[in-house]
Short mmCIF file of C-alpha atoms and ligand atoms in Angstrom, two decimals:
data_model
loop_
_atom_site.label_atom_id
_atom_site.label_comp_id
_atom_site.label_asym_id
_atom_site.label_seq_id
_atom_site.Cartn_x
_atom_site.Cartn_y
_atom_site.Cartn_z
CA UNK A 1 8.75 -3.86 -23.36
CA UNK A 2 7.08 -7.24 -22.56
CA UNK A 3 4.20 -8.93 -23.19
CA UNK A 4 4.48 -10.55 -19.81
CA UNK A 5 5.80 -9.35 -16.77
CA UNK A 6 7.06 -11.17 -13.53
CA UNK A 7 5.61 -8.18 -11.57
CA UNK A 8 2.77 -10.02 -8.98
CA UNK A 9 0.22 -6.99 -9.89
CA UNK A 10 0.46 -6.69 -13.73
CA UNK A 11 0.81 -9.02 -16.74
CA UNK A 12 2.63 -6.94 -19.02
CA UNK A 13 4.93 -3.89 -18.66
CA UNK A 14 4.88 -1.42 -21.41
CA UNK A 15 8.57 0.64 -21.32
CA UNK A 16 7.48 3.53 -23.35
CA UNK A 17 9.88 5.53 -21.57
CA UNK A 18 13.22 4.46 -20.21
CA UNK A 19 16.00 6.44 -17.91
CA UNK A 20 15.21 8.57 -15.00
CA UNK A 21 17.05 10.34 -11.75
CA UNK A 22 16.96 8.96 -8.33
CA UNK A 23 14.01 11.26 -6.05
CA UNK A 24 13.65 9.27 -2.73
CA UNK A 25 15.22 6.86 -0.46
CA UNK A 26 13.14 3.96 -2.08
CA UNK A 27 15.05 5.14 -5.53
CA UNK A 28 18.78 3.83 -3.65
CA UNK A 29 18.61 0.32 -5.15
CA UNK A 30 16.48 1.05 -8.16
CA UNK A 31 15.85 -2.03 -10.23
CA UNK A 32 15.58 -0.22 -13.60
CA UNK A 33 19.00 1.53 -12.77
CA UNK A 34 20.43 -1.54 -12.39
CA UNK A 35 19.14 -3.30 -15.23
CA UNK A 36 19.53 -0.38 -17.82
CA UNK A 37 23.14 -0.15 -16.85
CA UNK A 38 23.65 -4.07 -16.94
CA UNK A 39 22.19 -6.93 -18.82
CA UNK A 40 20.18 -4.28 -21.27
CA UNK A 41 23.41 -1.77 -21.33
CA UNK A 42 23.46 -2.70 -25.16
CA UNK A 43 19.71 -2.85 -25.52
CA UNK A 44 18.87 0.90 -27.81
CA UNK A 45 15.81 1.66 -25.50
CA UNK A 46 18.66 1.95 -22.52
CA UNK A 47 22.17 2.30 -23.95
CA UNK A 48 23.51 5.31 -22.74
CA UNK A 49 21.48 5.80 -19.37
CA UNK A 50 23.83 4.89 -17.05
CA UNK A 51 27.42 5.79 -16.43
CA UNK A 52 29.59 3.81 -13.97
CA UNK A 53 30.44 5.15 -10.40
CA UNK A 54 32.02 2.91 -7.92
CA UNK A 55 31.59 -0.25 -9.90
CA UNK A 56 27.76 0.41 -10.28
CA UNK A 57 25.20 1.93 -13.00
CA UNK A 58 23.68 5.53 -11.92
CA UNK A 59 21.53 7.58 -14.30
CA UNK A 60 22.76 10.14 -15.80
CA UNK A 61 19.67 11.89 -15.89
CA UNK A 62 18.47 11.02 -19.48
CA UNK A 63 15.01 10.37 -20.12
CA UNK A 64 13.83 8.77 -23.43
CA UNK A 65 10.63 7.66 -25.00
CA UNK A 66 10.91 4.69 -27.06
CA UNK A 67 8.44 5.94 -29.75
CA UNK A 68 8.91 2.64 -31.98
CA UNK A 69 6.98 1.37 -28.91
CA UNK A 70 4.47 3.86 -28.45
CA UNK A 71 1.40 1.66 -30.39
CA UNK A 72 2.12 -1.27 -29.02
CA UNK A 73 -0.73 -1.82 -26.14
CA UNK A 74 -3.13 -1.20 -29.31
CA UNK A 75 -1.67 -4.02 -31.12
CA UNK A 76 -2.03 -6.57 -27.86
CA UNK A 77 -5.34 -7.33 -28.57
CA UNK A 78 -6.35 -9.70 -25.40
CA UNK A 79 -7.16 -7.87 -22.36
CA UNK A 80 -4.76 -7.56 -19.77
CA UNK A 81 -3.42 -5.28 -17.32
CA UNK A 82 -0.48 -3.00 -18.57
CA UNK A 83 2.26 -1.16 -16.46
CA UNK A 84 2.87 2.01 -18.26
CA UNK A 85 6.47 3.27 -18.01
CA UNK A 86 7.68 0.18 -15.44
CA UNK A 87 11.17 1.26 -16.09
CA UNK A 88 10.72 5.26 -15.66
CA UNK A 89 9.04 7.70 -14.39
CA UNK A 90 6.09 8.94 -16.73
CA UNK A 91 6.35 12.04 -15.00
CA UNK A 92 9.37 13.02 -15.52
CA UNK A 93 10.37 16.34 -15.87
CA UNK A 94 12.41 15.82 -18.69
CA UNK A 95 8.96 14.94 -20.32
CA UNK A 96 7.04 17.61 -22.00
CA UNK A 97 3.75 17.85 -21.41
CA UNK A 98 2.38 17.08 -24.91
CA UNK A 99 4.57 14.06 -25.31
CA UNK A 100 2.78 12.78 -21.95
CA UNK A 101 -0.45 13.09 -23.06
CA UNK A 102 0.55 11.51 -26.35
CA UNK A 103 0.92 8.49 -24.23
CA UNK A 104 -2.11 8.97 -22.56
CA UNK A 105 -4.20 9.07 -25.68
CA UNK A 106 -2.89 5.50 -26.35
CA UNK A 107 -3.70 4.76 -23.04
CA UNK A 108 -7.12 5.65 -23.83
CA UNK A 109 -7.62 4.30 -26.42
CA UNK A 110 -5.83 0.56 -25.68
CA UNK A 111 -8.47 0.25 -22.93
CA UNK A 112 -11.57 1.36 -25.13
CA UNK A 113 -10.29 -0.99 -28.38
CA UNK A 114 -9.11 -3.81 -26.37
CA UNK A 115 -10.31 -3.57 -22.39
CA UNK A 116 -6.78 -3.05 -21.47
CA UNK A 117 -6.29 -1.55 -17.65
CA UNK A 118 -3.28 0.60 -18.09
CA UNK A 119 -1.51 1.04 -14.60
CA UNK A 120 0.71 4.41 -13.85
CA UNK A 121 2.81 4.74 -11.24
CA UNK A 122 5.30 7.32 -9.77
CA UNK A 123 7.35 9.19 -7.63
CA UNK A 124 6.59 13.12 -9.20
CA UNK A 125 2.93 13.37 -7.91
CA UNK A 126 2.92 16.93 -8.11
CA UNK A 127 3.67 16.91 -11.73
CA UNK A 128 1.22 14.09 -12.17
CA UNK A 129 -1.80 16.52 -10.53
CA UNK A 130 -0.82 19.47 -12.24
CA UNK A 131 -1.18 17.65 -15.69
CA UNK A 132 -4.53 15.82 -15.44
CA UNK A 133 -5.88 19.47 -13.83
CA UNK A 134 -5.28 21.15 -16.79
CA UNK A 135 -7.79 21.42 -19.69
CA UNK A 136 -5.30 21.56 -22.21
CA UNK A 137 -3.59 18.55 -21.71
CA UNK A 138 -7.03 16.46 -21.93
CA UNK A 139 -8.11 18.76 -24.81
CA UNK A 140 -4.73 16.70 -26.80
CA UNK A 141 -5.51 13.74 -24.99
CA UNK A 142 -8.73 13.61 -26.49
CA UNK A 143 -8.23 14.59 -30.20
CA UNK A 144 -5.42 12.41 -30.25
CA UNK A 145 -7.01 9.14 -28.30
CA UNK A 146 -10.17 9.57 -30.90
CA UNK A 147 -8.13 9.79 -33.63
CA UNK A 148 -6.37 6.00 -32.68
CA UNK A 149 -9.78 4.95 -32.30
CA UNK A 150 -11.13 5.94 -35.74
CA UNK A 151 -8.04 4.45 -37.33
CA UNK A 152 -8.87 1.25 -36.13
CA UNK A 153 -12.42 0.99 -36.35
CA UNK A 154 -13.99 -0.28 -39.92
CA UNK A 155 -16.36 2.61 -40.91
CA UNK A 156 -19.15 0.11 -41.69
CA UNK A 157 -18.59 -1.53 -38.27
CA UNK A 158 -18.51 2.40 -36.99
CA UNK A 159 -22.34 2.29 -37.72
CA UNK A 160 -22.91 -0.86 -36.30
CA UNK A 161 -20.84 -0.56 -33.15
CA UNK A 162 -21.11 2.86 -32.34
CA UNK A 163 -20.46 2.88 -28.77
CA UNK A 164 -16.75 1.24 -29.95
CA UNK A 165 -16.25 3.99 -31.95
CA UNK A 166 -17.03 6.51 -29.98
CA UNK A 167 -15.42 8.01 -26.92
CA UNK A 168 -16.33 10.26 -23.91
CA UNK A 169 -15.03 13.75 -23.28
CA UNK A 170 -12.65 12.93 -21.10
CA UNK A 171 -10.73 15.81 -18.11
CA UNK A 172 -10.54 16.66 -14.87
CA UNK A 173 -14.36 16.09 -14.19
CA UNK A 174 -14.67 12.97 -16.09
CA UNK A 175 -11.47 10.90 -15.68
CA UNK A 176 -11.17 8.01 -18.38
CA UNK A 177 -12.00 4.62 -17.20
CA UNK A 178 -9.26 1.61 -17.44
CA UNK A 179 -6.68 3.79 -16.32
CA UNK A 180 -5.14 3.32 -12.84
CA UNK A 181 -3.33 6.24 -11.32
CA UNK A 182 -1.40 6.19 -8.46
CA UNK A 183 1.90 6.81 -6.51
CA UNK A 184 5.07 4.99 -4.37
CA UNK A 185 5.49 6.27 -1.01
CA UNK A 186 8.13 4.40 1.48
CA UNK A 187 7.94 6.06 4.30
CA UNK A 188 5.50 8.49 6.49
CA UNK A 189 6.84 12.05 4.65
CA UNK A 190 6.54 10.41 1.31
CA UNK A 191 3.15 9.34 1.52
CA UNK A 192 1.59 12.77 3.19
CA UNK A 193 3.86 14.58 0.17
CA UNK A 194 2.19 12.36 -2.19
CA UNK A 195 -0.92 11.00 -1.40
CA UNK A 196 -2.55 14.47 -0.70
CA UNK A 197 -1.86 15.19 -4.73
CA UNK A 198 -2.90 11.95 -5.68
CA UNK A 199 -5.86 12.04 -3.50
CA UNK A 200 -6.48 15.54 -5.55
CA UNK A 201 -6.15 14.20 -9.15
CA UNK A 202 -8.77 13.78 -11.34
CA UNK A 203 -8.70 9.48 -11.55
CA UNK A 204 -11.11 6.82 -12.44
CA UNK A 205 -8.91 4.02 -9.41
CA UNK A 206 -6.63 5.34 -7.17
CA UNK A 207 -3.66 3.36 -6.10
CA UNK A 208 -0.31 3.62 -4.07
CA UNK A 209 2.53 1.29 -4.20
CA UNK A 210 4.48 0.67 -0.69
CA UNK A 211 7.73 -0.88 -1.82
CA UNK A 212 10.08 -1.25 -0.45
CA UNK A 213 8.44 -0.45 3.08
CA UNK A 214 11.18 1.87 5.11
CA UNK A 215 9.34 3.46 7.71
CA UNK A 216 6.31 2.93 9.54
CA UNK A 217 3.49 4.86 7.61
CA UNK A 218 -0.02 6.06 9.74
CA UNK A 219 -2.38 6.01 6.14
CA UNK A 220 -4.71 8.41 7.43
CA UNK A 221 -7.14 7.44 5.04
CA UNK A 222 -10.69 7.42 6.35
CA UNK A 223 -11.85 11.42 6.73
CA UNK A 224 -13.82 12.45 9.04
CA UNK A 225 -16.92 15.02 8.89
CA UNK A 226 -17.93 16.29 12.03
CA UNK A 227 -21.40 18.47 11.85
CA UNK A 228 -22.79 19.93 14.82
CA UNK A 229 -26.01 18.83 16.39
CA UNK A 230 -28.56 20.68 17.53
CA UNK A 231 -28.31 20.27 21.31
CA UNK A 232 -24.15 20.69 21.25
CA UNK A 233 -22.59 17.25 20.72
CA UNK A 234 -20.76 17.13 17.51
CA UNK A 235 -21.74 13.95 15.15
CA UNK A 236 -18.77 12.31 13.73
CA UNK A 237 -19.64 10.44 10.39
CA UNK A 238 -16.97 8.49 8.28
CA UNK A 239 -16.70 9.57 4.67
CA UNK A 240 -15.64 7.27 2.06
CA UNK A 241 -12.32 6.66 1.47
CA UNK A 242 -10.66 8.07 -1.91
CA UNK A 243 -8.31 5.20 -2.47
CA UNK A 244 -8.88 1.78 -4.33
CA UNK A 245 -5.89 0.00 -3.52
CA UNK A 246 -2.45 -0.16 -1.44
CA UNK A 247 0.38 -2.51 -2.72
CA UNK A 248 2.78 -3.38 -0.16
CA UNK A 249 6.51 -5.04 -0.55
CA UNK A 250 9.63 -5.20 1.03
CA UNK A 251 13.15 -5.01 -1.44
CA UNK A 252 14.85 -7.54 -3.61
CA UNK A 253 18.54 -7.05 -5.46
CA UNK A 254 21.75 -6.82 -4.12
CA UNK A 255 21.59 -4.80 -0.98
CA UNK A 256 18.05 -5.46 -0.20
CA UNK A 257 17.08 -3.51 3.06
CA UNK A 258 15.17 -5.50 5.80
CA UNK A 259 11.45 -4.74 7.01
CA UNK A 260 10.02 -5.83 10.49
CA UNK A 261 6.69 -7.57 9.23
CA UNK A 262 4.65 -5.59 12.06
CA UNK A 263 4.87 -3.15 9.64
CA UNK A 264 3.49 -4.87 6.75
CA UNK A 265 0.41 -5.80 9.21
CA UNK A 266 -0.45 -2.19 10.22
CA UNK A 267 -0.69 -1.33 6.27
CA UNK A 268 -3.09 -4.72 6.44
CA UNK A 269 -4.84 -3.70 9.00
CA UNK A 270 -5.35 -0.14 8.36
CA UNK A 271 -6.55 -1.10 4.83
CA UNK A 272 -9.00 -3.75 5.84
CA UNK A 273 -10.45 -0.94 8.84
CA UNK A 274 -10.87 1.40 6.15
CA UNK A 275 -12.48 -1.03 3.42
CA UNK A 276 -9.32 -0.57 0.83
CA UNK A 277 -8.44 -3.42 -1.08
CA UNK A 278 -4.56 -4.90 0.33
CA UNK A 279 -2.48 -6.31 -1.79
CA UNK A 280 1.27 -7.98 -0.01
CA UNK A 281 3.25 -8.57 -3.29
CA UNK A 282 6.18 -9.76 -1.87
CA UNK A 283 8.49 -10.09 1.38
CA UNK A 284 11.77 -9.62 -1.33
CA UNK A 285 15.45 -10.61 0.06
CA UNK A 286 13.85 -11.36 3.59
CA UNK A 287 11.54 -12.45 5.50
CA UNK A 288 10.60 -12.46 9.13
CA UNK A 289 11.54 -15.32 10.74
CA UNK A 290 8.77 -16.70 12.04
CA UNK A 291 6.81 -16.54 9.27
CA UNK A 292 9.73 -18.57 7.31
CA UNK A 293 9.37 -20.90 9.97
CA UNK A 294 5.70 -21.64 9.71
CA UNK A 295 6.31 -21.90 6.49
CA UNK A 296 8.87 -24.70 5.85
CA UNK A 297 8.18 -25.77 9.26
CA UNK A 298 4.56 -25.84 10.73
CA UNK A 299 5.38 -27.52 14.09
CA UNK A 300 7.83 -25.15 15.29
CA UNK A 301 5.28 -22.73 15.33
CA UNK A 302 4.02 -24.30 19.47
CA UNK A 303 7.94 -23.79 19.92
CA UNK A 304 7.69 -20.28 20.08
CA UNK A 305 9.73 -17.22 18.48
CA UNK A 306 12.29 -18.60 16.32
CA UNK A 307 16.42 -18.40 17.81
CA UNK A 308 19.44 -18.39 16.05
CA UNK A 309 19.84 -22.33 16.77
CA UNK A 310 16.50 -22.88 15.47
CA UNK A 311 17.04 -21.02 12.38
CA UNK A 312 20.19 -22.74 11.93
CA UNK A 313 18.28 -25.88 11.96
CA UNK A 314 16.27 -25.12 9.64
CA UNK A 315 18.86 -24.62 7.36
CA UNK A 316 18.90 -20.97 7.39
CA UNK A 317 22.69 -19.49 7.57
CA UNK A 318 22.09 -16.43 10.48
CA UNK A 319 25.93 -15.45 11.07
CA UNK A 320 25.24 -12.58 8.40
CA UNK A 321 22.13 -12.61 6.86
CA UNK A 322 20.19 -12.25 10.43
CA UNK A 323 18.52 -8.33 11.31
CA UNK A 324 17.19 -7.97 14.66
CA UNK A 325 14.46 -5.18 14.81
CA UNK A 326 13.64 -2.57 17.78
CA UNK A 327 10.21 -4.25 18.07
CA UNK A 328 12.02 -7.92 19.01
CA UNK A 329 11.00 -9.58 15.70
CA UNK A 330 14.17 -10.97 13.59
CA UNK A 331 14.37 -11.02 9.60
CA UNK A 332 15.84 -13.55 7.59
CA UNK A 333 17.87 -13.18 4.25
CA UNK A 334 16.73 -16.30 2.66
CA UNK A 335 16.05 -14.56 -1.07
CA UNK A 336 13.17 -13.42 -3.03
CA UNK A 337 11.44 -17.12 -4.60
CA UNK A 338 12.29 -18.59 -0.76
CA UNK A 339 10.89 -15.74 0.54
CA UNK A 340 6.99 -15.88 -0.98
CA UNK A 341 4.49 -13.48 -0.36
CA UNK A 342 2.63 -15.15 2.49
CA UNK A 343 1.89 -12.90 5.07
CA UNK A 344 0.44 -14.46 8.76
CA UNK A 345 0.01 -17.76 6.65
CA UNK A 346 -1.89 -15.97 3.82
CA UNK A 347 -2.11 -14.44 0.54
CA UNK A 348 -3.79 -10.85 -0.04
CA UNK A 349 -4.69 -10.41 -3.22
CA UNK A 350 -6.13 -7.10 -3.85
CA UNK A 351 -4.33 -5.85 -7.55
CA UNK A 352 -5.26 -9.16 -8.95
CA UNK A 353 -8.80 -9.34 -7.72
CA UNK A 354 -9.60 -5.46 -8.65
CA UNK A 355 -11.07 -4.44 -11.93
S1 LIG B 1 11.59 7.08 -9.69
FE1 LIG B 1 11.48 4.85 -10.07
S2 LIG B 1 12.59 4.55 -12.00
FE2 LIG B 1 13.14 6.59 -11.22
S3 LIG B 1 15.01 6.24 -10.04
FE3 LIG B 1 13.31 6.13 -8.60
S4 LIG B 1 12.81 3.93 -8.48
FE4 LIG B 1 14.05 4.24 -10.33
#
């Protein structure tokens, strides 16, 4: 775990659990995998995760939760945001049930002692809707989140500050506040799989994390209700949307894939027509090439659509690391920290700027 995190969207990660099993063609180059079988191969929270297979670390299926860690977000006691599980999959379907909502009632109760905003992300939405439907998870969520809170509230102080001491019913028809919950979706079939159960669990701040972006995805995100008039014509009204926030990325690591950045706009775009806050964490590995050029170059940008001599110029080696996409645009493998996170000349900074 880490009391800071280099993650654009969070400040801390919290690795309650570690190890996992690959579920989805954003899962291929999976960081965690890679670190769990590498640098932290000795570390006890990941020693044993991984076996070898062609030269790299796969999970062999394992999932563990690092209980030694399980207080810790009530022990950080300035407010931050909190990625729960950054190297798993909370979910998990190794995980029983009662040892997730163990880790909820922390959750819980970090944000009510301490304003934390614990962040939970994953692939098994399903799982994820099923749990935080069902009363009796949030009936051991609750006994055990009030209980943390008692602990560390004076008794005298209880009196004094009772609204610190005391916490709401929370379940399916009162989510807990400070608690973000939402999903990773690459492509088009991974987001309709999983945004229809996260847009159906009970959640305070909805969220889903595009990254790395594969496919082109159609969001789909502003419903429609269509009432009929009186004298035939049907009246089409927009309801508001159910989702806070979209995160959007393309891939870093060793074998980063590429992704044309008119896809990265159309997530923009369909955000900003639907009033949900955008958030472009990172190009990763590359970059399309004309943004790269405005950026370390301004005035190529009257030159027009960057070439393979004009990258060259700029210093850019495009004999291998050089993807030409269907749509005419070119990407650039110039690395992650050359790379940025400007998109069209700007920052979008939705994750940091939401509450
Ligand atoms: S779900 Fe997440 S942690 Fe698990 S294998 Fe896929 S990318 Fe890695």
């Amino acid at each position: 775990m880490a009391e800071t995190s280099a993650i654009e969207w969070t400040d801390a990660t919290w690795n309650i659990v570690t190890g996992c099993s690959l579920v989805s063609p954003a899962c291929t180059h999976c960081y965690a995998m890679r670190l769990a079988g590498t640098r932290l191969k000795h570390h006890p929270s990941r020693a044993g995760l991984t076996r070898e297979v062609n030269g790299k670390p796969v999970w062999t299926g394992e999932v563990r939760i690092n209980w030694d860690w399980l207080e810790q977000p009530l022990q950080w006691t300035r407010a931050r945001k909190i990625f729960v599980a950054a190297h798993g999959d909370l979910f998990h379907e190794k995980l029983a049930a009662s040892e997730i909502a163990t880790i909820f009632a922390v959750m819980i109760a970090a944000h009510h002692l301490h304003d934390h905003i614990l962040q939970v992300l994953t692939k098994r939405a399903r799982r994820m809707r099923e749990l935080l439907s069902d009363p009796s998870f949030w009936e051991q969520v609750n006994a055990e989140a009030e209980a943390h809170v008692m602990e560390r509230t004076d008794p005298l102080e209880r009196r004094r500050d009772d609204a610190r001491a005391t916490l709401g019913e929370y379940g399916a028809d009162n989510p807990p506040p400070g608690i973000w919950i939402g999903v990773t979706a690459e492509r088009q079939p991974e987001w309709d799989e999983r945004t229809e159960h996260l847009r159906r669990t009970p959640a305070s701040f909805r969220f889903v994390s595009i990254e790395p972006t594969l496919g082109v995805i159609s969001m789909r995100l502003v419903e429609t209700l269509i009432l009929a008039g009186e004298s035939g014509p049907m009246h089409i009204a927009p309801l508001p949307t159910w989702l806070d926030l979209v995160i959007a990325g393309g891939e870093s690591g060793p074998g980063a894939r590429p992704t044309p950045i008119a896809l990265f706009r159309s997530l923009r775009d369909q955000c900003a027509a639907a009033g949900v806050a955008f958030d472009f964490k990172q190009w990763g590995e590359w970059i399309d090439a004309d943004e790269f050029s405005r950026m370390v170059a301004p005035e190529r940008i009257a030159a027009g659509p960057l070439t393979f001599a004009g990258a060259t110029k700029l210093g850019v080696d495009c004999l291998a690391p050089c993807e030409h996409h269907s749509d005419g645009s070119t990407s650039l493998r110039v690395g992650k920290r050359r790379a940025g996170r400007l998109l069209d000349g700007r920052e979008h900074n939705g994750a940091r700027e939401a509450a």
